[in-house]
XYZ file of C-alpha atoms in Angstrom:
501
model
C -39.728 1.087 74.281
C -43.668 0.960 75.154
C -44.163 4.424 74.348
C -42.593 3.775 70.759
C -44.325 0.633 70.292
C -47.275 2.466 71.248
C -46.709 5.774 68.571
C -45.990 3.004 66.262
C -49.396 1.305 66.528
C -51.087 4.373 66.860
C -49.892 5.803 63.719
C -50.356 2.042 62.257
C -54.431 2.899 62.909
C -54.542 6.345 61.287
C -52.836 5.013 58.220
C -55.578 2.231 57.772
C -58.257 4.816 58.249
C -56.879 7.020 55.488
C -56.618 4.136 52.871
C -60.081 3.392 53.856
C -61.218 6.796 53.327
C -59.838 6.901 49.870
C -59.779 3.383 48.467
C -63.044 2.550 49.399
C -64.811 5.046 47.885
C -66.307 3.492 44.605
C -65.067 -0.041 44.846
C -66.878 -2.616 42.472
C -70.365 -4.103 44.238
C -69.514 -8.191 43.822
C -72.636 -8.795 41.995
C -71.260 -6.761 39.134
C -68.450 -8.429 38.412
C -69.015 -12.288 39.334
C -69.066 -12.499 35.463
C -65.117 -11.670 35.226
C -63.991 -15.703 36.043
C -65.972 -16.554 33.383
C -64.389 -14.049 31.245
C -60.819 -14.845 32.023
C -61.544 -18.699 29.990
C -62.244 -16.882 27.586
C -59.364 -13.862 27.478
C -56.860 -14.090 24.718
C -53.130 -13.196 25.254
C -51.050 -11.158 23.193
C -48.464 -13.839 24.275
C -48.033 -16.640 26.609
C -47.694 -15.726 30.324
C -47.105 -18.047 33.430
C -50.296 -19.099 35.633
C -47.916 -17.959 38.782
C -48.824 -14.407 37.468
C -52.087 -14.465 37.640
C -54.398 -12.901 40.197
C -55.701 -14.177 42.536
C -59.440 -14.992 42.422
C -60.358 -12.594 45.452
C -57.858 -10.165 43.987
C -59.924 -10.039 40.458
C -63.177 -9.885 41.903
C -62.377 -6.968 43.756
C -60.193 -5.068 41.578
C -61.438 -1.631 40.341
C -62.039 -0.570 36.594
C -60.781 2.697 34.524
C -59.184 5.224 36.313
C -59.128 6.530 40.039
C -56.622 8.301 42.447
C -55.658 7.063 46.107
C -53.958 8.766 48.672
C -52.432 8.151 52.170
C -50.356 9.321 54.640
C -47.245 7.313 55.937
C -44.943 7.392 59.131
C -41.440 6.300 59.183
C -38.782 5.979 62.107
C -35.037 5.297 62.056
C -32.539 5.970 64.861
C -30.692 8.437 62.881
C -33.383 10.770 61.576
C -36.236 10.093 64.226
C -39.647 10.097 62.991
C -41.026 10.683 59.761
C -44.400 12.233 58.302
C -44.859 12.806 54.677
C -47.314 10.812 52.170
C -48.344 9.096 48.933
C -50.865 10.167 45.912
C -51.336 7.473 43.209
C -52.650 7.487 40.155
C -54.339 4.518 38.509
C -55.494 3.118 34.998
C -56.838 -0.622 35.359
C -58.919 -0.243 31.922
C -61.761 -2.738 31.948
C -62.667 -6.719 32.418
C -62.556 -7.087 28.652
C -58.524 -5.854 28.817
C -56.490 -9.166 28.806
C -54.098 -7.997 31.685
C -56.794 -6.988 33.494
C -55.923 -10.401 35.103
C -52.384 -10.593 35.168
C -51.072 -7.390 36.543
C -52.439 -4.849 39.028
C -52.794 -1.770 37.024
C -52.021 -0.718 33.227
C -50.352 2.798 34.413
C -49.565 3.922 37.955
C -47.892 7.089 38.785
C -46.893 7.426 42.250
C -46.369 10.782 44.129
C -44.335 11.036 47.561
C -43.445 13.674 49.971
C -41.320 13.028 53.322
C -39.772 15.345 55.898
C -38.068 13.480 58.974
C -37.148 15.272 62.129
C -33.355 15.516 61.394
C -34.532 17.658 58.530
C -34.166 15.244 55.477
C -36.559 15.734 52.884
C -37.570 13.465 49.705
C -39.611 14.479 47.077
C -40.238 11.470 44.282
C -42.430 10.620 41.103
C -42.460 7.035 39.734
C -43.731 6.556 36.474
C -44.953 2.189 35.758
C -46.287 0.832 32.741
C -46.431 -3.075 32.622
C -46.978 -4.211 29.219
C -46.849 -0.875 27.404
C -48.480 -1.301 23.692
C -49.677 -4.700 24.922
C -46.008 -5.581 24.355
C -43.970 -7.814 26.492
C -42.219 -4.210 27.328
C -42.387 -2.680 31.002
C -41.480 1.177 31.587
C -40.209 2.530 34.290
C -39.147 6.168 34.938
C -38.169 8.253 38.431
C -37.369 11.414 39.414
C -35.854 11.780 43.009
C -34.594 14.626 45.020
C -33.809 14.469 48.824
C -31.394 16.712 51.408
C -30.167 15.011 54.379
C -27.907 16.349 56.955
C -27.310 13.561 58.384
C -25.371 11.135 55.820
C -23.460 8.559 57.447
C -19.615 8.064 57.114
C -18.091 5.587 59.055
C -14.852 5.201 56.840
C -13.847 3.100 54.058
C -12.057 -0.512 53.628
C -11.542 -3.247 55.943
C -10.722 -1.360 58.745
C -14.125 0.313 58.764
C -14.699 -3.717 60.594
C -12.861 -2.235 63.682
C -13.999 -1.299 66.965
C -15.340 2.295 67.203
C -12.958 4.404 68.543
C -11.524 8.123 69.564
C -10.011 10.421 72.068
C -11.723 9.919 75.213
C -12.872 13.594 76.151
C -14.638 12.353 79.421
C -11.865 14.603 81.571
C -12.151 18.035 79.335
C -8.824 17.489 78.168
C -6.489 15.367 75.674
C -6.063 11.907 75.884
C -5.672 8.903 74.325
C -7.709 7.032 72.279
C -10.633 4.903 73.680
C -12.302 1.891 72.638
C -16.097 1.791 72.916
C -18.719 -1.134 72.581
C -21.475 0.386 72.632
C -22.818 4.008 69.580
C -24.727 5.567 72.004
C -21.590 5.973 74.082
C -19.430 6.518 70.977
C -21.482 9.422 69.710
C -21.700 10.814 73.502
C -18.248 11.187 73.840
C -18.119 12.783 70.163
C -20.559 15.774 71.032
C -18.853 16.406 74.356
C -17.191 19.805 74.051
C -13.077 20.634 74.271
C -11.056 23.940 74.747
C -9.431 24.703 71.326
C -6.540 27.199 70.114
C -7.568 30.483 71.294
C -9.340 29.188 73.952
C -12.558 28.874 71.650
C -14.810 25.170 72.791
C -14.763 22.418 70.138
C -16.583 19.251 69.459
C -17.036 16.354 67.366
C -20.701 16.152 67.049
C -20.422 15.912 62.948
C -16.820 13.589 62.580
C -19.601 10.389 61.139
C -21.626 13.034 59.214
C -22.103 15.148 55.947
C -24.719 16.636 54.513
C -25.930 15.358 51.239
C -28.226 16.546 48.101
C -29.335 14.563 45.834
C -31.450 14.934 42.233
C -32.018 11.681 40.687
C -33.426 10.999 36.826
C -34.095 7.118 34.904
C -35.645 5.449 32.793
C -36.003 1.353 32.719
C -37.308 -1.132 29.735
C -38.347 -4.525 31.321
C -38.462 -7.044 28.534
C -40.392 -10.283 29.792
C -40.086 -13.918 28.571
C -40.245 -17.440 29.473
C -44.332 -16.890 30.816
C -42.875 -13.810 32.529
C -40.554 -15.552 34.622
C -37.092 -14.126 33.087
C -36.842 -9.992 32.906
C -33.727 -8.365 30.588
C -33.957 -4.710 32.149
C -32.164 -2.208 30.129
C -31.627 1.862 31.580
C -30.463 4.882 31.694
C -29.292 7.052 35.316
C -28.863 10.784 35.479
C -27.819 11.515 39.246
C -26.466 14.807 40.334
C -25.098 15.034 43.885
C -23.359 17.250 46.008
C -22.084 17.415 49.411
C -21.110 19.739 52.802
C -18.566 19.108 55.225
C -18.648 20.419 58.930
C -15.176 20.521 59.159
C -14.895 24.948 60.763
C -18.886 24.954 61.083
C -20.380 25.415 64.393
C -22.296 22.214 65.621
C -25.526 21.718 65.915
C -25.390 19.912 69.316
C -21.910 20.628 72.020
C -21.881 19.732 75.527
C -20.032 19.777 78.576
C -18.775 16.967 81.064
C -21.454 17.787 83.471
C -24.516 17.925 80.493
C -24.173 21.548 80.012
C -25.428 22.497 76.270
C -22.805 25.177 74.658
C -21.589 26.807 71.503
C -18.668 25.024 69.590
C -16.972 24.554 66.463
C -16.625 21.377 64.377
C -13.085 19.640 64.712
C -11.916 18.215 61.366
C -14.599 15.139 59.910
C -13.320 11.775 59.660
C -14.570 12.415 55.698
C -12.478 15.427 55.373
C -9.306 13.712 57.226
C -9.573 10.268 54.689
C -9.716 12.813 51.902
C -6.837 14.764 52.716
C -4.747 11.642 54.016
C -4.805 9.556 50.791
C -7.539 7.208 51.780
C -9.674 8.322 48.672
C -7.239 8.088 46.525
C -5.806 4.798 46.947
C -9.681 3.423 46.150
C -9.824 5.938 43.385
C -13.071 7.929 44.901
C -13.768 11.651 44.321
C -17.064 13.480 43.854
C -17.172 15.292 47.376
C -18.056 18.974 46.437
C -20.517 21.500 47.227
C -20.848 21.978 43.591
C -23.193 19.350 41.523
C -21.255 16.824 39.996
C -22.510 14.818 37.587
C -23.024 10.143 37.054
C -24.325 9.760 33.793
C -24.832 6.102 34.182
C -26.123 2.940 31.940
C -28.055 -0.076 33.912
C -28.943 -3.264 32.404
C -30.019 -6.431 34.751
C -30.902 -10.434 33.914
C -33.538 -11.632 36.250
C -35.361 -15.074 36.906
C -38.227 -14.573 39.258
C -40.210 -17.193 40.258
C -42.466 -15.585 43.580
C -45.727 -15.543 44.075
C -46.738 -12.279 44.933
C -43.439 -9.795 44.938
C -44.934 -7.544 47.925
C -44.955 -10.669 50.329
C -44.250 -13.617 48.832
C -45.141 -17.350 50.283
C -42.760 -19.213 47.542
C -40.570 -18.921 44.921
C -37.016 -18.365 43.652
C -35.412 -14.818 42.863
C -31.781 -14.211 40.895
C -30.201 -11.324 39.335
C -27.312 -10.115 38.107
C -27.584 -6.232 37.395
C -24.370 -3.878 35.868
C -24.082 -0.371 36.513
C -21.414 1.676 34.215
C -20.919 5.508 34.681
C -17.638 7.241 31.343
C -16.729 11.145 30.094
C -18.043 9.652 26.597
C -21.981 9.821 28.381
C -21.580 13.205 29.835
C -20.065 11.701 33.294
C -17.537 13.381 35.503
C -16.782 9.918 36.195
C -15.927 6.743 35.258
C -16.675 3.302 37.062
C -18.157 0.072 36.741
C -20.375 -1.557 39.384
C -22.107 -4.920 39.744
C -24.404 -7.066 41.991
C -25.410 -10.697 42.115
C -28.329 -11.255 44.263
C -30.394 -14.544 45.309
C -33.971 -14.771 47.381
C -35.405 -18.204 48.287
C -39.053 -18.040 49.812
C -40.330 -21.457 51.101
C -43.886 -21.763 53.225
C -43.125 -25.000 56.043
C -46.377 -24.442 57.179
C -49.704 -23.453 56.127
C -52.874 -23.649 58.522
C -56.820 -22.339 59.045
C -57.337 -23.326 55.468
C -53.872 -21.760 54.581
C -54.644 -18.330 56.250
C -51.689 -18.475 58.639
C -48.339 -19.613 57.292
C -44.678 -19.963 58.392
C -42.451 -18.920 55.665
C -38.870 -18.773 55.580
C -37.057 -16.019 53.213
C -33.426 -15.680 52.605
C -31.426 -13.586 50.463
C -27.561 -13.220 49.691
C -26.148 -10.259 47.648
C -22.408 -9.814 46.747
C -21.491 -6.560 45.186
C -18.029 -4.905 43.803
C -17.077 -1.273 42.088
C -14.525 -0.794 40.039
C -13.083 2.019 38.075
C -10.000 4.871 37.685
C -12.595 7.446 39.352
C -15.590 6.237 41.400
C -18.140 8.623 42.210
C -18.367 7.747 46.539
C -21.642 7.704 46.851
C -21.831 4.749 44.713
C -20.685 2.680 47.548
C -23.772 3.326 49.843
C -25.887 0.862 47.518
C -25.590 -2.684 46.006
C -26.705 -2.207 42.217
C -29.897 -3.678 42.342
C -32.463 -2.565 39.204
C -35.317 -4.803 40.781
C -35.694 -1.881 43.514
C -35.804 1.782 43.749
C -32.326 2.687 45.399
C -30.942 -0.616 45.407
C -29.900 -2.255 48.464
C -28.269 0.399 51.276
C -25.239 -1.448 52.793
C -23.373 -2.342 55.187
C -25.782 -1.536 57.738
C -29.264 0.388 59.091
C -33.021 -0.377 58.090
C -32.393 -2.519 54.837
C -29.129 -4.318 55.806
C -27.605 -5.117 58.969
C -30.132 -3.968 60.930
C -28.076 -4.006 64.529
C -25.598 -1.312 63.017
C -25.778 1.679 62.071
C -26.448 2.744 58.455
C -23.408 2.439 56.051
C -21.643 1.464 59.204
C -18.764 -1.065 57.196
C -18.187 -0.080 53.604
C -15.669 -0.835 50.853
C -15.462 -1.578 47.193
C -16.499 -5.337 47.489
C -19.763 -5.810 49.638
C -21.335 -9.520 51.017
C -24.511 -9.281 52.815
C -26.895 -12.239 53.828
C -30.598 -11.701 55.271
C -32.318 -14.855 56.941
C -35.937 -14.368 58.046
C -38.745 -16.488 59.328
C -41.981 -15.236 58.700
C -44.636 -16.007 60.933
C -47.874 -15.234 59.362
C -50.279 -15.752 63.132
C -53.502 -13.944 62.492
C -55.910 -12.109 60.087
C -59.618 -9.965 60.249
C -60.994 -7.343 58.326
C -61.698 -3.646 60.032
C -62.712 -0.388 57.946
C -63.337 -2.735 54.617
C -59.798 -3.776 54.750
C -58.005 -7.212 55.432
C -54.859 -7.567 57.720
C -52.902 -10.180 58.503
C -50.312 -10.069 61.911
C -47.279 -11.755 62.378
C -43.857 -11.830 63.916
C -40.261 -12.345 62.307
C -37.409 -13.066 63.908
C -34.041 -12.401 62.000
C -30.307 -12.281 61.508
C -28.724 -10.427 59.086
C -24.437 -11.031 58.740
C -22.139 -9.292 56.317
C -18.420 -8.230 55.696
C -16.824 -5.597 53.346
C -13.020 -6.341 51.481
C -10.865 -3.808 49.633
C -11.250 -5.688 46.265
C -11.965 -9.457 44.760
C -8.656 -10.007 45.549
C -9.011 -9.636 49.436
C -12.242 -11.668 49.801
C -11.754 -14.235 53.118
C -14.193 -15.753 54.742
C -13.780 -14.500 58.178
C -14.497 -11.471 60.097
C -18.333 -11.236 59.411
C -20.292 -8.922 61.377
C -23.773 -9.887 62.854
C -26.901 -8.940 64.437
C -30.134 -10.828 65.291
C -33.366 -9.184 65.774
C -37.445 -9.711 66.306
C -39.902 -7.596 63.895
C -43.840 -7.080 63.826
C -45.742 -7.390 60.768
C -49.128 -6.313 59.189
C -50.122 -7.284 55.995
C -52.399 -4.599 54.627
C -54.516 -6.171 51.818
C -51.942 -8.416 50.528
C -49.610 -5.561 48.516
C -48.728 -3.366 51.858
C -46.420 -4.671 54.717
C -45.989 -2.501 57.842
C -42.793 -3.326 59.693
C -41.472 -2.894 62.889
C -38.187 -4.253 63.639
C -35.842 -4.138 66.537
C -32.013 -5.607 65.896
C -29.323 -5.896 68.720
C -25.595 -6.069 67.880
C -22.731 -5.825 69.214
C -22.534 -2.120 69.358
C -26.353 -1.497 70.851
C -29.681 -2.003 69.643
C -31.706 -0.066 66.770
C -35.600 0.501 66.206
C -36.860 0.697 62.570
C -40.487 1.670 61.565
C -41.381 1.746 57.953
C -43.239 -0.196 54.602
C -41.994 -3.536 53.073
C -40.168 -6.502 53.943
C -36.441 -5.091 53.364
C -36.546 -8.136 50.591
């Protein structure tokens, strides 16, 4: 635990130093641009947009004119995929003082660039395309284009029962037996990778029975339509995501073992994917779309939003709903055909504000409930809630962005309820390398429960995990966070950027 707390940290520093490095080359000297307060009195809106969107005063002084390019590198960690290295270019366009959103929205343009590889071998490759207020309209366009591999794709089973205890043959003697109930992952997967004489006398294992490996290529594009002051968003989109999947089932695994610890050569026993296929699992939820070959979700998004927060990266107040609708046919080019919703709600309140309201104690809670529907769902559709607000939606029922004690998409079925219940501590702040950072602590606990349909929804059966995270607030826009969550089945480190809402 020290030495990861200590790698984190460490990597924590060389990511400040490479902002610095880039972001403060040509900043704005404050005598030339004490002049832009008195401007805003006199700036002129297209239309009518809230105060609550404004900048902040320190935040327009400082803020950079015309065009410029950033960089830096980033570090992620998850108990699944181990470390990650990989990092960000961006592209800005602020325009200048005399542009009337100069003042109301951090860029004009952006265009963001990312590259990750993680240790497991997963790789992600994205471009994000932003434009707030296109044409000086009360438009917003969005556009992505995603692709990733990762070997490692959980599958822990679908439907209620997915709530159960982990369990499988106990292998612990070399030989057959019955099945075992564990309490703990770690000793779950252990007994999975531990190596068995098959027919023919060849070793086998179970290494791979949670896993598949997964490609992805992802392709939208998102109008935001603003109103009421900028306070209610009507999104409307379009999806393009081709996927396609391996099973291990016949494959020699990547890691065997013997009782006594000895590494050795053996062959993948059937997955649990490839025995719920097979067994009429998929079929009695209506899911397809496992193949090596691309298939194709041609999909149409649309979302209703009412955001009242302060500032979206790490907000001190507000309110946040949304409803958001998903819908994949044949008649849009789809080889399927499903509809999926979400409804989501944040509340952000600040108890406590002190050293002239530097430090704060904030409390942030969200609650999403999500359902999919349809005569033939694409499965991979059930590894998000449909949320439009953020890039990949809302990974459930468990890892970094969920329930953090479990692993990720640990419970899953077609009707999702997940609740997140921080309190941000907000405990100290400097400046180092021209930059401003703020510590903190925030201890959470995040519950949730999966049901086969709207049908089956009872309110019992929820699975929980509490937890204790770091924080650093990197000039305002940029949270670093570390988390640690314990549940019932063992504990989980997480390393990465953002609050998870």
């Amino acid at each position: 635990m020290k030495k990861l707390l200590l790698i984190s940290f460490v990597l924590i520093g060389v990511n400040s130093f490479a902002q610095e490095a880039t972001i403060g080359i040509g900043a704005p000297d404050g005598h030339k641009n004490t002049d832009r307060l008195s401007i805003l009195d006199t700036i002129s809106l297209p239309f009518e947009l809230s105060d609550d969107k404004k900048l902040s005063r320190e935040d327009i002084l400082n803020k950079k004119e015309g065009f410029f390019v950033t960089g830096l590198p980033r570090f992620e960690f998850d108990p699944i995929r181990g470390f990650g290295i990989g990092g960000n270019v961006f592209f800005f366009q602020n325009k200048t003082k005399e542009d009337p959103f100069f003042y109301y929205t951090p860029y004009r343009y952006s265009i963001n660039t990312e590259f990750f590889v993680f240790e497991n071998g997963r790789i992600r490759a994205a471009v994000n395309l932003d434009i707030p207020y296109i044409f000086n309209s009360k438009w917003r366009f969005r556009a992505d284009a995603v692709i990733w591999e990762d070997p490692n794709a959980q599958y822990w089973g679908i439907g209620r029962q997915s709530l159960d205890k982990l369990g499988f043959q106990d292998k612990s003697t070399g030989a057959e037996a019955g099945v075992r109930q564990f309490n703990r992952v770690n000793e779950y997967e252990d007994n999975l990778s531990l190596a068995v004489p098959g027919n023919g006398g060849r070793l086998q294992t179970d290494t791979h029975y949670n896993q598949f490996l997964q490609r992805e290529l992802l392709f939208n594009a998102l109008g935001e339509r603003v109103e009421m002051g900028g306070k209610l968003r009507l999104l409307f989109g379009y999806e393009a995501l081709f996927t396609a999947f391996e099973d291990y089932s016949g494959k020699l695994a990547e890691e065997a073992f013997l009782a006594d610890g000895t590494e050795v050569e053996a062959i993948q026993r059937q997955t649990l994917v490839n025995r719920q296929i097979n067994d009429g699992t998929w079929q009695r939820f209506n899911l397809s779309g496992f193949s090596e070959g691309y298939k194709f979700t041609s999909m149409l998004a649309a979302a209703l939003i009412y955001d009242t927060r302060d500032l979206e990266p790490d907000p001190s107040k507000g309110l946040f709903l949304q409803y958001s609708h998903e819908y994949s046919a044949p008649w849009l080019g789809s080889d399927f055909n499903f509809n999926k919703f979400m409804v989501q709600g944040q509340f952000i309140h600040t108890f406590h504000r002190w050293k002239n309201n530097r430090n704060r104690l904030t409390f942030a809670g969200l609650a999403a409930f999500g359902h999919i529907y349809g005569p033939n769902i694409n499965f991979i559709e059930m590894w998000d809630l449909s949320s439009q607000a953020e890039a990949g939606g809302i990974l459930v029922l468990g890892g970094g962005r969920s329930l953090r004690g479990y692993r990720e998409a640990r419970f899953m079925a077609p009707t999702v309820g997940l609740v997140n219940l921080e309190m941000r501590a907000r405990l100290h702040d400097f400046n180092a390398f021209n930059q401003h950072f703020a510590l903190g602590v925030t201890p959470f606990y995040d519950f949730g429960t999966v049901w086969e349909g709207l049908t089956d929804i009872q309110l019992n059966n929820f699975r929980g995990a509490p937890g204790i995270g770091g924080r650093i607030a990197w000039n305002q826009s940029t949270i670093l966070r570390l988390d640690y969550a314990q549940s019932r089945e063992g504990g989980q480190f997480f390393f990465g950027f953002g609050h998870i809402f």
